[in-house]
């Protein structure tokens, strides 16, 4: 969350769609296919009901899921998440983990850095511990 | 009321009034479009800084006795805009400090040059006109109006074409770069457009009040609207309406054009502030 984003007037849909900017360099507007894909990503991250809401008025967990939806639009196979649940209340992090798990089931590779060791151990297929460099597989 | 309408239509027959209205609408439209981005990027004061640079360049141009001083003012202002907006986080002197330094520096040098190499008998009058744009919008020449129309059309065209890119870069520059947007080019483009708008707007409200055109419509719109698109449209509408009202009042009441427009913008901000409070239930 940057300073700019704190009072940025933007709807959730606008933010998720912005992920496509890198892909089409010249077209000024978004096409049907991209709008559909954005809806899909919002559904996957359980943010489709927030589509028209203002980003700055969302809760921390909702914001995090919107940014995940945006990342999902830009990524096809691999997501790198840096502490996705840090600063979230238990309920929001629960939802976040469920969303991440769903994505993983659909074939997305997830690489996640986290301090939340218990959840990491229960969900991850592989865990790297950087304290005494060790790798554990399931 | 009929008298006022009659008076307005009487004035509207004069070409200089028509010119003022055309330039006023275009400049306020352009400046409000970019205003939203600038306010969000914490560059609200860049309008002020750049217009002072333009004032400095104007002083140099008049010392050199250039026939078309735009040839000097525009490139100098664009160069400084690029310097301020594109150096980013790695610059030695950061955002607000750099703007402040350039702003007062250019103002001082400009006034100094005008004083030392004075070409007219009424220096303080000239300086006052450039700083407050007191009458210059009512003394526009036809070719200045054409130049303004062409530049404004280019600015509006660029903004519409790159609207989504500008949104993406303003919201999250790192993400934009990571997904393959060439952020350097677009930051450069934004800087050039801002410089062009500021130079145009100086004619309308003068160097000291340019910031108002950039900041007020954007802030008014951000009080009540929630998406980037609606804020942009609202800012443009507010800005154009305020400028029209300002110009008409200035002509009817004989007040200075620039400060009347800014006063209209302040009233609009007050209204939208209240609407915002009413909507959010006192939050």
CSV table of C-alpha atoms in Angstrom, one decimal:
chain,number,residue,atom,x,y,z
A,1,UNK,CA,0.0,0.0,0.0
A,2,UNK,CA,1.7,3.2,-1.1
A,3,UNK,CA,0.8,6.7,0.0
A,4,UNK,CA,-0.8,7.4,-3.4
A,5,UNK,CA,-3.1,4.5,-3.1
A,6,UNK,CA,-4.4,5.6,0.3
A,7,UNK,CA,-6.7,8.3,-1.2
A,8,UNK,CA,-6.8,7.2,-4.8
A,9,UNK,CA,-10.3,7.5,-6.2
A,10,UNK,CA,-10.6,4.2,-8.2
A,11,UNK,CA,-13.2,1.5,-8.5
A,12,UNK,CA,-12.2,-2.1,-7.9
A,13,UNK,CA,-13.0,-2.9,-11.6
A,14,UNK,CA,-10.7,-0.1,-12.8
A,15,UNK,CA,-7.8,-1.4,-10.7
A,16,UNK,CA,-8.2,-5.1,-11.8
A,17,UNK,CA,-8.5,-4.1,-15.5
A,18,UNK,CA,-5.3,-2.0,-15.2
A,19,UNK,CA,-3.4,-5.3,-15.1
A,20,UNK,CA,-3.9,-5.6,-18.9
A,21,UNK,CA,-2.0,-2.4,-19.7
A,22,UNK,CA,1.3,-4.2,-20.2
A,23,UNK,CA,-0.2,-6.7,-22.7
A,24,UNK,CA,-1.7,-4.4,-25.2
A,25,UNK,CA,0.6,-1.6,-25.9
A,26,UNK,CA,-1.3,0.5,-28.4
A,27,UNK,CA,-5.0,-0.1,-27.9
A,28,UNK,CA,-6.4,2.7,-25.7
A,29,UNK,CA,-9.4,0.8,-24.3
A,30,UNK,CA,-10.2,-2.7,-22.9
A,31,UNK,CA,-11.9,-5.3,-25.0
A,32,UNK,CA,-14.7,-7.8,-24.3
A,33,UNK,CA,-12.3,-10.7,-23.6
A,34,UNK,CA,-10.3,-8.6,-21.1
A,35,UNK,CA,-13.4,-7.5,-19.3
A,36,UNK,CA,-14.6,-11.1,-19.0
A,37,UNK,CA,-11.2,-12.3,-17.7
A,38,UNK,CA,-11.3,-9.5,-15.1
A,39,UNK,CA,-14.7,-10.6,-14.0
A,40,UNK,CA,-13.4,-14.2,-13.7
A,41,UNK,CA,-10.4,-13.1,-11.6
A,42,UNK,CA,-12.7,-11.1,-9.3
A,43,UNK,CA,-14.9,-14.1,-8.9
A,44,UNK,CA,-11.9,-16.3,-8.1
A,45,UNK,CA,-10.8,-13.8,-5.4
A,46,UNK,CA,-14.3,-13.2,-4.1
A,47,UNK,CA,-14.3,-9.6,-4.9
A,48,UNK,CA,-16.9,-9.5,-7.7
A,49,UNK,CA,-19.6,-8.0,-5.4
A,50,UNK,CA,-17.2,-5.1,-4.7
A,51,UNK,CA,-16.8,-4.4,-8.5
A,52,UNK,CA,-18.2,-0.8,-8.3
A,53,UNK,CA,-16.9,0.0,-4.8
A,54,UNK,CA,-14.2,2.6,-4.1
A,55,UNK,CA,-10.9,1.0,-3.4
A,56,UNK,CA,-9.8,3.4,-0.6
A,57,UNK,CA,-13.0,2.5,1.4
A,58,UNK,CA,-12.4,-1.2,1.5
A,59,UNK,CA,-11.1,-3.2,4.4
A,60,UNK,CA,-7.5,-4.4,4.5
A,61,UNK,CA,-8.4,-7.9,3.5
A,62,UNK,CA,-10.6,-6.8,0.7
A,63,UNK,CA,-7.9,-4.5,-0.7
A,64,UNK,CA,-5.4,-7.4,-0.5
A,65,UNK,CA,-7.8,-9.6,-2.5
A,66,UNK,CA,-8.4,-6.9,-5.1
A,67,UNK,CA,-4.7,-6.6,-5.6
A,68,UNK,CA,-4.5,-10.4,-5.9
A,69,UNK,CA,-7.2,-10.3,-8.6
A,70,UNK,CA,-5.2,-7.7,-10.5
A,71,UNK,CA,-2.0,-9.9,-10.2
A,72,UNK,CA,-4.1,-12.8,-11.4
A,73,UNK,CA,-5.1,-10.9,-14.6
A,74,UNK,CA,-1.5,-10.2,-15.4
A,75,UNK,CA,-0.1,-13.7,-14.5
A,76,UNK,CA,-0.9,-16.9,-16.2
A,77,UNK,CA,1.0,-19.6,-14.4
A,78,UNK,CA,2.9,-18.3,-11.4
A,79,UNK,CA,2.1,-15.9,-8.6
A,80,UNK,CA,4.7,-14.6,-6.2
A,81,UNK,CA,3.1,-13.4,-2.9
A,82,UNK,CA,5.1,-11.4,-0.4
A,83,UNK,CA,3.4,-11.9,3.0
A,84,UNK,CA,-0.2,-11.8,1.7
A,85,UNK,CA,-1.8,-12.0,5.2
A,86,UNK,CA,0.4,-9.7,7.2
A,87,UNK,CA,-1.7,-7.1,9.0
A,88,UNK,CA,-5.0,-8.9,8.3
A,89,UNK,CA,-7.4,-10.0,11.0
A,90,UNK,CA,-7.9,-13.8,11.4
A,91,UNK,CA,-11.1,-13.9,9.4
A,92,UNK,CA,-9.7,-12.0,6.4
A,93,UNK,CA,-6.5,-14.1,6.4
A,94,UNK,CA,-8.7,-17.2,6.5
A,95,UNK,CA,-10.5,-16.0,3.3
A,96,UNK,CA,-7.2,-15.0,1.7
A,97,UNK,CA,-5.8,-18.5,2.3
A,98,UNK,CA,-9.0,-20.2,0.9
A,99,UNK,CA,-8.7,-18.0,-2.2
A,100,UNK,CA,-5.1,-18.9,-2.7
A,101,UNK,CA,-5.8,-22.6,-2.2
A,102,UNK,CA,-8.6,-22.4,-4.8
A,103,UNK,CA,-6.1,-20.8,-7.3
A,104,UNK,CA,-3.6,-23.5,-6.6
A,105,UNK,CA,-6.2,-26.2,-7.3
A,106,UNK,CA,-6.9,-24.6,-10.6
A,107,UNK,CA,-3.2,-25.1,-11.6
A,108,UNK,CA,-1.6,-21.8,-10.5
A,109,UNK,CA,1.9,-22.2,-9.0
A,110,UNK,CA,2.0,-20.1,-5.8
A,111,UNK,CA,5.3,-19.0,-4.2
A,112,UNK,CA,4.7,-17.3,-0.9
A,113,UNK,CA,6.9,-15.6,1.7
A,114,UNK,CA,5.3,-15.6,5.1
A,115,UNK,CA,5.8,-15.4,8.8
A,116,UNK,CA,2.5,-17.3,9.4
A,117,UNK,CA,4.3,-20.7,9.8
A,118,UNK,CA,1.3,-22.8,11.0
A,119,UNK,CA,-0.9,-22.1,7.9
A,120,UNK,CA,2.1,-22.4,5.7
A,121,UNK,CA,2.8,-25.9,7.0
A,122,UNK,CA,-0.8,-27.1,6.6
A,123,UNK,CA,-1.3,-25.8,3.0
A,124,UNK,CA,2.1,-25.8,1.2
A,125,UNK,CA,3.4,-28.7,-0.9
A,126,UNK,CA,6.9,-27.5,-0.2
A,127,UNK,CA,8.3,-25.3,2.6
A,128,UNK,CA,11.7,-23.6,2.6
A,129,UNK,CA,13.0,-22.5,6.0
A,130,UNK,CA,15.7,-19.8,5.6
A,131,UNK,CA,16.9,-20.1,9.1
A,132,UNK,CA,18.8,-23.3,8.7
A,133,UNK,CA,18.2,-23.6,4.9
A,134,UNK,CA,16.1,-26.7,4.8
A,135,UNK,CA,13.5,-28.0,2.3
A,136,UNK,CA,10.5,-30.0,3.3
A,137,UNK,CA,8.3,-31.7,0.7
A,138,UNK,CA,4.9,-33.4,0.9
B,1,UNK,CA,-32.1,39.4,-15.4
B,2,UNK,CA,-32.9,40.2,-19.0
B,3,UNK,CA,-30.5,43.2,-18.8
B,4,UNK,CA,-27.7,40.9,-17.8
B,5,UNK,CA,-28.4,38.5,-20.7
B,6,UNK,CA,-28.6,41.4,-23.1
B,7,UNK,CA,-25.3,42.7,-21.7
B,8,UNK,CA,-23.7,39.3,-22.1
B,9,UNK,CA,-24.8,38.9,-25.7
B,10,UNK,CA,-23.6,42.5,-26.4
B,11,UNK,CA,-20.1,41.5,-25.2
B,12,UNK,CA,-20.2,38.2,-26.9
B,13,UNK,CA,-20.1,40.0,-30.3
B,14,UNK,CA,-16.6,41.2,-29.6
B,15,UNK,CA,-13.9,38.9,-31.0
B,16,UNK,CA,-11.7,39.4,-27.9
B,17,UNK,CA,-14.5,38.1,-25.7
B,18,UNK,CA,-15.0,35.1,-27.9
B,19,UNK,CA,-11.2,34.4,-27.9
B,20,UNK,CA,-11.1,34.6,-24.1
B,21,UNK,CA,-14.0,32.2,-23.8
B,22,UNK,CA,-12.5,29.7,-26.2
B,23,UNK,CA,-9.1,29.8,-24.6
B,24,UNK,CA,-10.6,29.8,-21.1
B,25,UNK,CA,-12.7,26.6,-21.8
B,26,UNK,CA,-9.8,24.8,-23.5
B,27,UNK,CA,-7.2,25.6,-20.9
B,28,UNK,CA,-9.4,24.8,-17.9
B,29,UNK,CA,-10.4,21.5,-19.5
B,30,UNK,CA,-6.8,20.5,-20.2
B,31,UNK,CA,-5.5,21.5,-16.8
B,32,UNK,CA,-8.2,19.7,-14.9
B,33,UNK,CA,-7.6,16.4,-16.8
B,34,UNK,CA,-4.0,16.3,-15.7
B,35,UNK,CA,-4.9,17.8,-12.3
B,36,UNK,CA,-6.2,14.5,-10.9
B,37,UNK,CA,-3.0,12.7,-11.7
B,38,UNK,CA,-0.8,15.5,-10.4
B,39,UNK,CA,-2.7,15.8,-7.1
B,40,UNK,CA,-2.5,12.0,-6.5
B,41,UNK,CA,1.2,11.9,-7.3
B,42,UNK,CA,1.7,14.6,-4.7
B,43,UNK,CA,2.8,17.1,-7.3
B,44,UNK,CA,0.0,19.7,-6.6
B,45,UNK,CA,2.5,22.5,-6.5
B,46,UNK,CA,4.2,21.7,-9.8
B,47,UNK,CA,1.8,24.1,-11.6
B,48,UNK,CA,3.2,26.9,-9.5
B,49,UNK,CA,6.8,25.9,-10.0
B,50,UNK,CA,6.5,25.5,-13.7
B,51,UNK,CA,4.7,28.7,-14.2
B,52,UNK,CA,7.4,30.6,-12.4
B,53,UNK,CA,9.9,28.9,-14.7
B,54,UNK,CA,7.8,30.1,-17.6
B,55,UNK,CA,7.9,33.6,-16.1
B,56,UNK,CA,11.7,33.4,-15.8
B,57,UNK,CA,11.9,32.2,-19.4
B,58,UNK,CA,9.6,35.1,-20.5
B,59,UNK,CA,11.9,37.6,-18.8
B,60,UNK,CA,14.9,36.1,-20.7
B,61,UNK,CA,12.9,36.2,-23.9
B,62,UNK,CA,12.0,39.8,-23.5
B,63,UNK,CA,15.6,40.7,-22.6
B,64,UNK,CA,16.8,38.9,-25.8
B,65,UNK,CA,14.0,40.8,-27.6
B,66,UNK,CA,12.6,37.6,-29.3
B,67,UNK,CA,9.7,38.3,-31.5
B,68,UNK,CA,7.9,35.0,-30.6
B,69,UNK,CA,8.7,34.3,-27.0
B,70,UNK,CA,6.8,31.0,-27.1
B,71,UNK,CA,9.9,29.6,-28.9
B,72,UNK,CA,11.9,30.0,-25.7
B,73,UNK,CA,9.2,29.6,-23.0
B,74,UNK,CA,7.9,26.3,-24.1
B,75,UNK,CA,11.2,24.3,-24.5
B,76,UNK,CA,12.6,25.7,-21.2
B,77,UNK,CA,9.4,24.8,-19.3
B,78,UNK,CA,9.2,21.3,-20.8
B,79,UNK,CA,12.8,20.7,-19.9
B,80,UNK,CA,12.2,21.7,-16.2
B,81,UNK,CA,9.0,19.6,-16.1
B,82,UNK,CA,10.9,16.5,-17.3
B,83,UNK,CA,13.6,17.2,-14.7
B,84,UNK,CA,11.1,17.5,-11.9
B,85,UNK,CA,8.7,14.7,-12.8
B,86,UNK,CA,11.1,12.1,-14.2
B,87,UNK,CA,14.0,12.1,-11.8
B,88,UNK,CA,11.9,9.9,-9.5
B,89,UNK,CA,12.9,8.6,-6.1
B,90,UNK,CA,16.6,8.5,-6.7
B,91,UNK,CA,17.1,12.3,-7.1
B,92,UNK,CA,19.3,14.0,-4.5
B,93,UNK,CA,16.8,16.8,-4.0
B,94,UNK,CA,13.3,15.3,-3.7
B,95,UNK,CA,9.9,16.3,-5.1
B,96,UNK,CA,8.6,19.2,-3.0
B,97,UNK,CA,12.0,20.6,-2.3
B,98,UNK,CA,13.0,20.5,-5.9
B,99,UNK,CA,9.7,22.2,-6.9
B,100,UNK,CA,10.2,24.9,-4.3
B,101,UNK,CA,13.7,25.6,-5.3
B,102,UNK,CA,13.0,25.9,-9.0
B,103,UNK,CA,9.9,27.9,-8.4
B,104,UNK,CA,11.4,30.7,-6.3
B,105,UNK,CA,14.7,30.6,-8.1
B,106,UNK,CA,13.1,31.2,-11.5
B,107,UNK,CA,10.8,33.9,-10.1
B,108,UNK,CA,13.7,35.8,-8.6
B,109,UNK,CA,16.0,35.6,-11.7
B,110,UNK,CA,13.1,36.6,-13.9
B,111,UNK,CA,12.3,39.7,-11.9
B,112,UNK,CA,15.9,40.5,-11.6
B,113,UNK,CA,16.5,40.3,-15.4
B,114,UNK,CA,13.4,42.4,-16.1
B,115,UNK,CA,14.6,45.1,-13.8
B,116,UNK,CA,18.2,45.2,-15.0
B,117,UNK,CA,17.4,45.1,-18.7
B,118,UNK,CA,14.1,47.0,-18.6
B,119,UNK,CA,12.6,47.6,-22.0
B,120,UNK,CA,9.4,49.3,-21.0
B,121,UNK,CA,8.6,52.2,-18.7
B,122,UNK,CA,6.2,50.2,-16.5
B,123,UNK,CA,8.0,47.2,-15.2
B,124,UNK,CA,5.9,46.5,-12.2
B,125,UNK,CA,2.8,46.7,-14.4
B,126,UNK,CA,4.3,44.2,-16.8
B,127,UNK,CA,5.3,41.9,-14.0
B,128,UNK,CA,1.9,42.2,-12.3
B,129,UNK,CA,0.2,41.3,-15.6
B,130,UNK,CA,2.3,38.1,-16.1
B,131,UNK,CA,1.9,37.1,-12.5
B,132,UNK,CA,-1.8,37.6,-12.2
B,133,UNK,CA,-2.8,37.5,-15.8
B,134,UNK,CA,-4.9,40.6,-15.1
B,135,UNK,CA,-5.9,41.5,-18.6
B,136,UNK,CA,-3.8,39.3,-20.9
B,137,UNK,CA,-6.6,36.9,-21.7
B,138,UNK,CA,-8.7,39.8,-23.0
B,139,UNK,CA,-5.9,41.0,-25.3
B,140,UNK,CA,-5.2,37.7,-27.1
B,141,UNK,CA,-4.3,37.8,-30.8
B,142,UNK,CA,-5.9,35.4,-33.3
B,143,UNK,CA,-2.7,33.4,-33.8
B,144,UNK,CA,-2.3,32.9,-30.1
B,145,UNK,CA,-5.8,31.5,-30.0
B,146,UNK,CA,-5.1,29.1,-32.9
B,147,UNK,CA,-1.9,28.0,-31.1
B,148,UNK,CA,-3.9,27.4,-28.0
B,149,UNK,CA,-6.6,25.4,-29.9
B,150,UNK,CA,-4.0,23.2,-31.6
B,151,UNK,CA,-2.0,22.5,-28.4
B,152,UNK,CA,-5.2,21.8,-26.4
B,153,UNK,CA,-6.4,19.4,-29.0
B,154,UNK,CA,-3.1,17.5,-28.9
B,155,UNK,CA,-3.2,17.4,-25.1
B,156,UNK,CA,-6.8,16.1,-25.0
B,157,UNK,CA,-6.1,13.6,-27.8
B,158,UNK,CA,-3.0,12.2,-25.9
B,159,UNK,CA,-5.0,12.1,-22.6
B,160,UNK,CA,-7.9,10.1,-24.2
B,161,UNK,CA,-5.5,7.8,-26.0
B,162,UNK,CA,-3.3,7.0,-23.0
B,163,UNK,CA,-6.0,7.4,-20.3
B,164,UNK,CA,-5.7,3.8,-19.1
B,165,UNK,CA,-1.9,3.9,-19.1
B,166,UNK,CA,-1.9,7.1,-17.1
B,167,UNK,CA,-4.3,5.5,-14.6
B,168,UNK,CA,-2.2,2.4,-14.3
B,169,UNK,CA,1.1,4.3,-13.8
B,170,UNK,CA,-0.4,6.8,-11.3
B,171,UNK,CA,-2.0,4.0,-9.2
B,172,UNK,CA,1.0,1.7,-9.0
B,173,UNK,CA,4.1,2.5,-11.0
B,174,UNK,CA,6.0,-0.5,-9.9
B,175,UNK,CA,3.2,-2.9,-10.9
B,176,UNK,CA,2.9,-1.2,-14.2
B,177,UNK,CA,6.6,-1.6,-14.9
B,178,UNK,CA,6.5,-5.2,-13.8
B,179,UNK,CA,3.7,-6.0,-16.3
B,180,UNK,CA,5.6,-4.5,-19.1
B,181,UNK,CA,4.4,-0.9,-19.4
B,182,UNK,CA,7.1,1.5,-20.5
B,183,UNK,CA,6.8,3.8,-17.5
B,184,UNK,CA,9.7,6.1,-18.5
B,185,UNK,CA,8.1,7.1,-21.8
B,186,UNK,CA,4.7,7.7,-20.2
B,187,UNK,CA,6.2,9.7,-17.3
B,188,UNK,CA,8.0,11.8,-20.0
B,189,UNK,CA,4.8,12.3,-21.9
B,190,UNK,CA,2.9,13.4,-18.7
B,191,UNK,CA,5.7,15.9,-18.0
B,192,UNK,CA,5.6,17.4,-21.5
B,193,UNK,CA,1.8,17.6,-21.4
B,194,UNK,CA,1.9,19.3,-18.0
B,195,UNK,CA,4.5,21.8,-19.2
B,196,UNK,CA,2.4,22.7,-22.3
B,197,UNK,CA,-0.8,23.1,-20.2
B,198,UNK,CA,1.0,25.4,-17.6
B,199,UNK,CA,2.4,27.7,-20.3
B,200,UNK,CA,-1.1,27.9,-21.9
B,201,UNK,CA,-2.8,28.5,-18.5
B,202,UNK,CA,-0.4,31.3,-17.7
B,203,UNK,CA,-2.2,33.5,-20.3
B,204,UNK,CA,-5.6,32.7,-18.6
B,205,UNK,CA,-5.0,33.3,-14.9
B,206,UNK,CA,-1.3,34.3,-14.7
B,207,UNK,CA,1.7,32.6,-13.2
B,208,UNK,CA,0.7,32.9,-9.5
B,209,UNK,CA,-2.7,31.4,-9.9
B,210,UNK,CA,-2.1,28.5,-12.3
B,211,UNK,CA,-2.0,25.9,-9.5
B,212,UNK,CA,-5.6,26.7,-8.8
B,213,UNK,CA,-6.7,25.5,-12.2
B,214,UNK,CA,-4.8,22.3,-11.7
B,215,UNK,CA,-5.7,21.6,-8.0
B,216,UNK,CA,-9.2,22.8,-7.3
B,217,UNK,CA,-11.3,20.9,-9.9
B,218,UNK,CA,-9.5,17.7,-9.1
B,219,UNK,CA,-9.9,18.1,-5.3
B,220,UNK,CA,-13.6,19.1,-5.7
B,221,UNK,CA,-14.3,16.0,-7.8
B,222,UNK,CA,-12.4,13.8,-5.4
B,223,UNK,CA,-14.7,14.9,-2.5
B,224,UNK,CA,-17.8,13.3,-4.0
B,225,UNK,CA,-16.8,10.8,-6.7
B,226,UNK,CA,-15.4,7.3,-6.2
B,227,UNK,CA,-14.0,6.0,-9.4
B,228,UNK,CA,-11.1,7.4,-11.4
B,229,UNK,CA,-13.3,7.8,-14.5
B,230,UNK,CA,-16.1,9.7,-12.7
B,231,UNK,CA,-13.5,11.9,-11.0
B,232,UNK,CA,-11.9,12.8,-14.3
B,233,UNK,CA,-15.2,13.7,-16.0
B,234,UNK,CA,-16.4,15.6,-12.9
B,235,UNK,CA,-13.1,17.6,-12.6
B,236,UNK,CA,-13.3,18.5,-16.3
B,237,UNK,CA,-16.9,19.6,-16.0
B,238,UNK,CA,-16.4,21.6,-12.8
B,239,UNK,CA,-13.3,23.3,-14.3
B,240,UNK,CA,-15.0,24.4,-17.5
B,241,UNK,CA,-18.1,25.6,-15.8
B,242,UNK,CA,-16.1,27.6,-13.2
B,243,UNK,CA,-14.0,29.2,-15.9
B,244,UNK,CA,-17.1,30.2,-17.9
B,245,UNK,CA,-18.8,31.7,-14.8
B,246,UNK,CA,-15.5,33.4,-13.9
B,247,UNK,CA,-15.0,35.0,-17.3
B,248,UNK,CA,-18.6,36.2,-17.6
B,249,UNK,CA,-18.6,37.7,-14.1
B,250,UNK,CA,-15.2,39.3,-14.8
B,251,UNK,CA,-16.5,40.9,-17.9
B,252,UNK,CA,-19.8,42.1,-16.4
B,253,UNK,CA,-18.3,43.3,-13.1
B,254,UNK,CA,-14.9,44.5,-14.5
B,255,UNK,CA,-13.0,42.3,-12.0
B,256,UNK,CA,-9.6,40.7,-12.9
B,257,UNK,CA,-10.3,37.5,-15.0
B,258,UNK,CA,-7.8,35.2,-13.3
B,259,UNK,CA,-8.7,35.8,-9.7
B,260,UNK,CA,-12.4,35.7,-10.5
B,261,UNK,CA,-12.1,32.3,-12.1
B,262,UNK,CA,-10.1,31.0,-9.1
B,263,UNK,CA,-12.8,32.5,-6.8
B,264,UNK,CA,-15.4,30.5,-8.7
B,265,UNK,CA,-13.3,27.4,-8.3
B,266,UNK,CA,-13.1,28.0,-4.5
B,267,UNK,CA,-16.8,28.3,-4.3
B,268,UNK,CA,-17.2,25.0,-6.3
B,269,UNK,CA,-14.8,23.3,-3.9
B,270,UNK,CA,-16.8,24.5,-0.9
B,271,UNK,CA,-20.0,23.1,-2.5
B,272,UNK,CA,-18.5,19.7,-3.3
B,273,UNK,CA,-16.9,19.5,0.2
B,274,UNK,CA,-20.4,20.0,1.7
B,275,UNK,CA,-21.9,17.4,-0.6
B,276,UNK,CA,-19.2,15.0,0.3
B,277,UNK,CA,-19.8,15.4,4.0
B,278,UNK,CA,-23.6,15.0,3.5
B,279,UNK,CA,-23.1,11.8,1.5
B,280,UNK,CA,-20.7,10.2,3.9
B,281,UNK,CA,-23.0,11.0,6.9
B,282,UNK,CA,-20.5,13.3,8.6
B,283,UNK,CA,-17.4,11.2,8.3
